[in-house]
Amino acid sequence: MDATEASCVKAVATALAYMPGFGNDFETEALPGALPRGQNSPQKCNYGLYAEQLSGSPFTAPRGTNERSWLYRIRPSVRHTRRFSNASYPFWKSAPCLEDHSLPLGQLRWDPIPSPATGTDFLSGIRTMTTAGDVLSQAGMAAHAYAINDDMVDDYFFNADGELLIVPQLGAICVFTEMGVIEVEPAEICLIPRGMMMRVSRIGDEPEARGYICENYGAKFTMPERGPIGANCLANARDFKTPVAAFEDKETTCRVHVKWCGRFYTTEIGHSPLDVVAWHGNYTPFKYDLRTFSPVGAILFDHPDPSIFTVLTAPSGEDGTANVDFVIFPPRWLVAEHTFRPPWYHRNIMSEFMGLIHGQYDAKEKGFVPGGMSLHNMMLPHGPDASGFLKASNMELAPVKLDHTMAFMFETRFPQQLTKYAAELETLQDDYISCWDGLERRFDGTPGIK
Ligand SMILES: [Fe+2]
């Protein structure tokens, strides 16, 4: 099947459409009257559908964090799994993952991962770079890169270990979920909740699709508090888009793959598990266009911490200490006076995994390329490279538009452990540490601007 034929939209009984809002209580039906009125669980559902609840939080979670949806489907989910057999996706790792490799501690950077072998779909195309925390205690995350050149057609997947925040970097993909179809392209993201059935195919002209994934084992991503910023800016709720109901009515041999507590399992069934005709609730997948993020920053001098660019945050239970923050570095005006404008030098108790979707990141003059990655782990110093420092220290401080750029960061409270794959990857840059070599001593004991 080529990429064009793989467009999910052709296979569904409803048009591709989205409903705006973050965490709303949505309702949608792909066939008229499929959604029960006034109750969740009628004695008999219209069209002969089965009613089923999918809970993303404990039943007893406080109202503000209580998430569940009611699905009305051709078969209940118990018919979407049969006896499981063990499966293996050896490059998809889960925390704790303390693999044996000889790479010492250090600030690290990679060029894009190599192209995959022919016939690599989303499941087989995921390469874990780092893991953090512990999947068994639902804390921490994994940072993955993916590169795919094939589509999931009769293969389906759900991840019981965490939600997937997918960040395309090259090529658009279609994620057909139980609750509708999401098409997402570079500079957009999508989030697939824990436990949600899905399949992924490529769309558009690119034979290969690439990107990054944050697998969040912990509490769900939500929008950060804005504090004194007020009720607007940063990510706005209306720019999050949840798909309308869509389903496959397919009675062919299909395989369902499951990731559960770091291990993989497969089961075979005789139909598509994407059979939800209508649903209502607030446990949903969504997409978001990073270009709609309204950045807030310095308008006189200095600049805020990069947390000012947080799109989504997954809390850890400790105030202000995220299990994971998803932070972007979008196009913006730089106007600060008498200020070193790039991100400053620093060390951090948090651990920072960065990727670049397109353009150039302002703290690095060269070497950090789109599709590449960097890792600045807990308490390891980092900051602008030598040429970036010189340029920013000597530039005329007129207003400058930092344009055509989109970098991001998965920042977690837990140290990120390298996988053996990442440690031995051929695209690991041996000389990254030398990007700071040119930062010579400038101090000579005499006062004055040097
Ligand atoms: Fe940093």
PDB file of N, CA and C in Angstrom, residues 11 26 38 45 90 107 112 119 129-130 177-178 186 215 221 239 250 262 277 284-285 304 332 340 384-385 450:
ATOM      1  N   ALA A  11     -10.913   5.458   4.634  1.00  0.00           N
ATOM      2  CA  ALA A  11     -11.430   4.207   5.181  1.00  0.00           C
ATOM      3  C   ALA A  11     -12.555   4.414   6.175  1.00  0.00           C
ATOM      4  N   PHE A  26     -16.699  16.061  25.626  1.00  0.00           N
ATOM      5  CA  PHE A  26     -17.159  16.069  24.238  1.00  0.00           C
ATOM      6  C   PHE A  26     -18.238  15.007  24.032  1.00  0.00           C
ATOM      7  N   GLY A  38     -29.295  11.003  27.414  1.00  0.00           N
ATOM      8  CA  GLY A  38     -29.748  11.048  28.794  1.00  0.00           C
ATOM      9  C   GLY A  38     -29.213   9.961  29.702  1.00  0.00           C
ATOM     10  N   CYS A  45     -28.522  -0.692  23.152  1.00  0.00           N
ATOM     11  CA  CYS A  45     -28.042   0.508  22.455  1.00  0.00           C
ATOM     12  C   CYS A  45     -28.519   0.482  21.006  1.00  0.00           C
ATOM     13  N   PRO A  90      12.652  -5.097  20.122  1.00  0.00           N
ATOM     14  CA  PRO A  90      13.867  -4.996  20.939  1.00  0.00           C
ATOM     15  C   PRO A  90      14.426  -3.581  21.066  1.00  0.00           C
ATOM     16  N   GLN A 107      27.595  15.361  28.184  1.00  0.00           N
ATOM     17  CA  GLN A 107      26.606  16.041  27.363  1.00  0.00           C
ATOM     18  C   GLN A 107      26.674  15.407  25.983  1.00  0.00           C
ATOM     19  N   PRO A 112      20.347  12.782  13.091  1.00  0.00           N
ATOM     20  CA  PRO A 112      19.151  11.920  12.997  1.00  0.00           C
ATOM     21  C   PRO A 112      19.507  10.434  12.958  1.00  0.00           C
ATOM     22  N   GLY A 119       9.934  -1.753   4.992  1.00  0.00           N
ATOM     23  CA  GLY A 119       8.855  -2.441   5.698  1.00  0.00           C
ATOM     24  C   GLY A 119       8.810  -2.150   7.187  1.00  0.00           C
ATOM     25  N   MET A 129      15.732   6.236  23.032  1.00  0.00           N
ATOM     26  CA  MET A 129      17.008   6.903  23.288  1.00  0.00           C
ATOM     27  C   MET A 129      17.309   6.939  24.781  1.00  0.00           C
ATOM     28  N   THR A 130      16.316   7.324  25.569  1.00  0.00           N
ATOM     29  CA  THR A 130      16.528   7.396  27.020  1.00  0.00           C
ATOM     30  C   THR A 130      15.280   6.891  27.737  1.00  0.00           C
ATOM     31  N   THR A 177      -7.408   6.363  15.795  1.00  0.00           N
ATOM     32  CA  THR A 177      -7.603   5.888  17.159  1.00  0.00           C
ATOM     33  C   THR A 177      -9.028   5.373  17.317  1.00  0.00           C
ATOM     34  N   GLU A 178      -9.256   4.733  18.452  1.00  0.00           N
ATOM     35  CA  GLU A 178     -10.619   4.296  18.765  1.00  0.00           C
ATOM     36  C   GLU A 178     -11.615   5.445  18.703  1.00  0.00           C
ATOM     37  N   PRO A 186       4.583  17.814  10.677  1.00  0.00           N
ATOM     38  CA  PRO A 186       5.625  18.519  11.420  1.00  0.00           C
ATOM     39  C   PRO A 186       5.154  19.911  11.839  1.00  0.00           C
ATOM     40  N   GLU A 215       7.011   9.063  25.816  1.00  0.00           N
ATOM     41  CA  GLU A 215       6.104   8.094  26.448  1.00  0.00           C
ATOM     42  C   GLU A 215       6.054   8.443  27.929  1.00  0.00           C
ATOM     43  N   PHE A 221      -0.470  14.516  30.802  1.00  0.00           N
ATOM     44  CA  PHE A 221      -0.133  15.883  30.412  1.00  0.00           C
ATOM     45  C   PHE A 221      -1.364  16.778  30.541  1.00  0.00           C
ATOM     46  N   ASP A 239      -7.142  25.766  20.873  1.00  0.00           N
ATOM     47  CA  ASP A 239      -6.282  25.273  19.795  1.00  0.00           C
ATOM     48  C   ASP A 239      -5.995  23.780  19.896  1.00  0.00           C
ATOM     49  N   LYS A 250     -14.549  -3.594   9.522  1.00  0.00           N
ATOM     50  CA  LYS A 250     -13.633  -4.449   8.762  1.00  0.00           C
ATOM     51  C   LYS A 250     -13.605  -5.828   9.393  1.00  0.00           C
ATOM     52  N   GLY A 262       6.310  -2.761  30.170  1.00  0.00           N
ATOM     53  CA  GLY A 262       7.600  -2.855  29.502  1.00  0.00           C
ATOM     54  C   GLY A 262       7.769  -4.055  28.594  1.00  0.00           C
ATOM     55  N   VAL A 277     -18.467   3.686  17.194  1.00  0.00           N
ATOM     56  CA  VAL A 277     -19.355   4.446  16.305  1.00  0.00           C
ATOM     57  C   VAL A 277     -19.728   5.795  16.938  1.00  0.00           C
ATOM     58  N   THR A 284      -9.640  11.573  25.940  1.00  0.00           N
ATOM     59  CA  THR A 284      -9.626  11.618  24.479  1.00  0.00           C
ATOM     60  C   THR A 284      -8.217  11.862  23.939  1.00  0.00           C
ATOM     61  N   PRO A 285      -7.984  11.458  22.711  1.00  0.00           N
ATOM     62  CA  PRO A 285      -6.769  11.911  22.031  1.00  0.00           C
ATOM     63  C   PRO A 285      -6.970  13.345  21.546  1.00  0.00           C
ATOM     64  N   PRO A 304      12.987  35.162  30.848  1.00  0.00           N
ATOM     65  CA  PRO A 304      12.499  34.189  31.833  1.00  0.00           C
ATOM     66  C   PRO A 304      13.147  32.828  31.622  1.00  0.00           C
ATOM     67  N   ARG A 332       9.988  33.891  17.599  1.00  0.00           N
ATOM     68  CA  ARG A 332       9.610  34.973  18.519  1.00  0.00           C
ATOM     69  C   ARG A 332      10.514  36.168  18.289  1.00  0.00           C
ATOM     70  N   PHE A 340      22.217  39.331  27.338  1.00  0.00           N
ATOM     71  CA  PHE A 340      22.662  38.167  26.573  1.00  0.00           C
ATOM     72  C   PHE A 340      21.408  37.367  26.242  1.00  0.00           C
ATOM     73  N   PRO A 384      25.098  28.009  25.413  1.00  0.00           N
ATOM     74  CA  PRO A 384      25.465  28.336  24.039  1.00  0.00           C
ATOM     75  C   PRO A 384      26.878  27.854  23.690  1.00  0.00           C
ATOM     76  N   ASP A 385      27.048  27.444  22.447  1.00  0.00           N
ATOM     77  CA  ASP A 385      28.383  27.066  22.005  1.00  0.00           C
ATOM     78  C   ASP A 385      29.242  28.336  21.855  1.00  0.00           C
ATOM     79  N   LYS A 450      34.754  43.134  28.902  1.00  0.00           N
ATOM     80  CA  LYS A 450      35.732  42.396  28.075  1.00  0.00           C
ATOM     81  C   LYS A 450      35.095  41.907  26.790  1.00  0.00           C
TER      82      LYS A 450
END
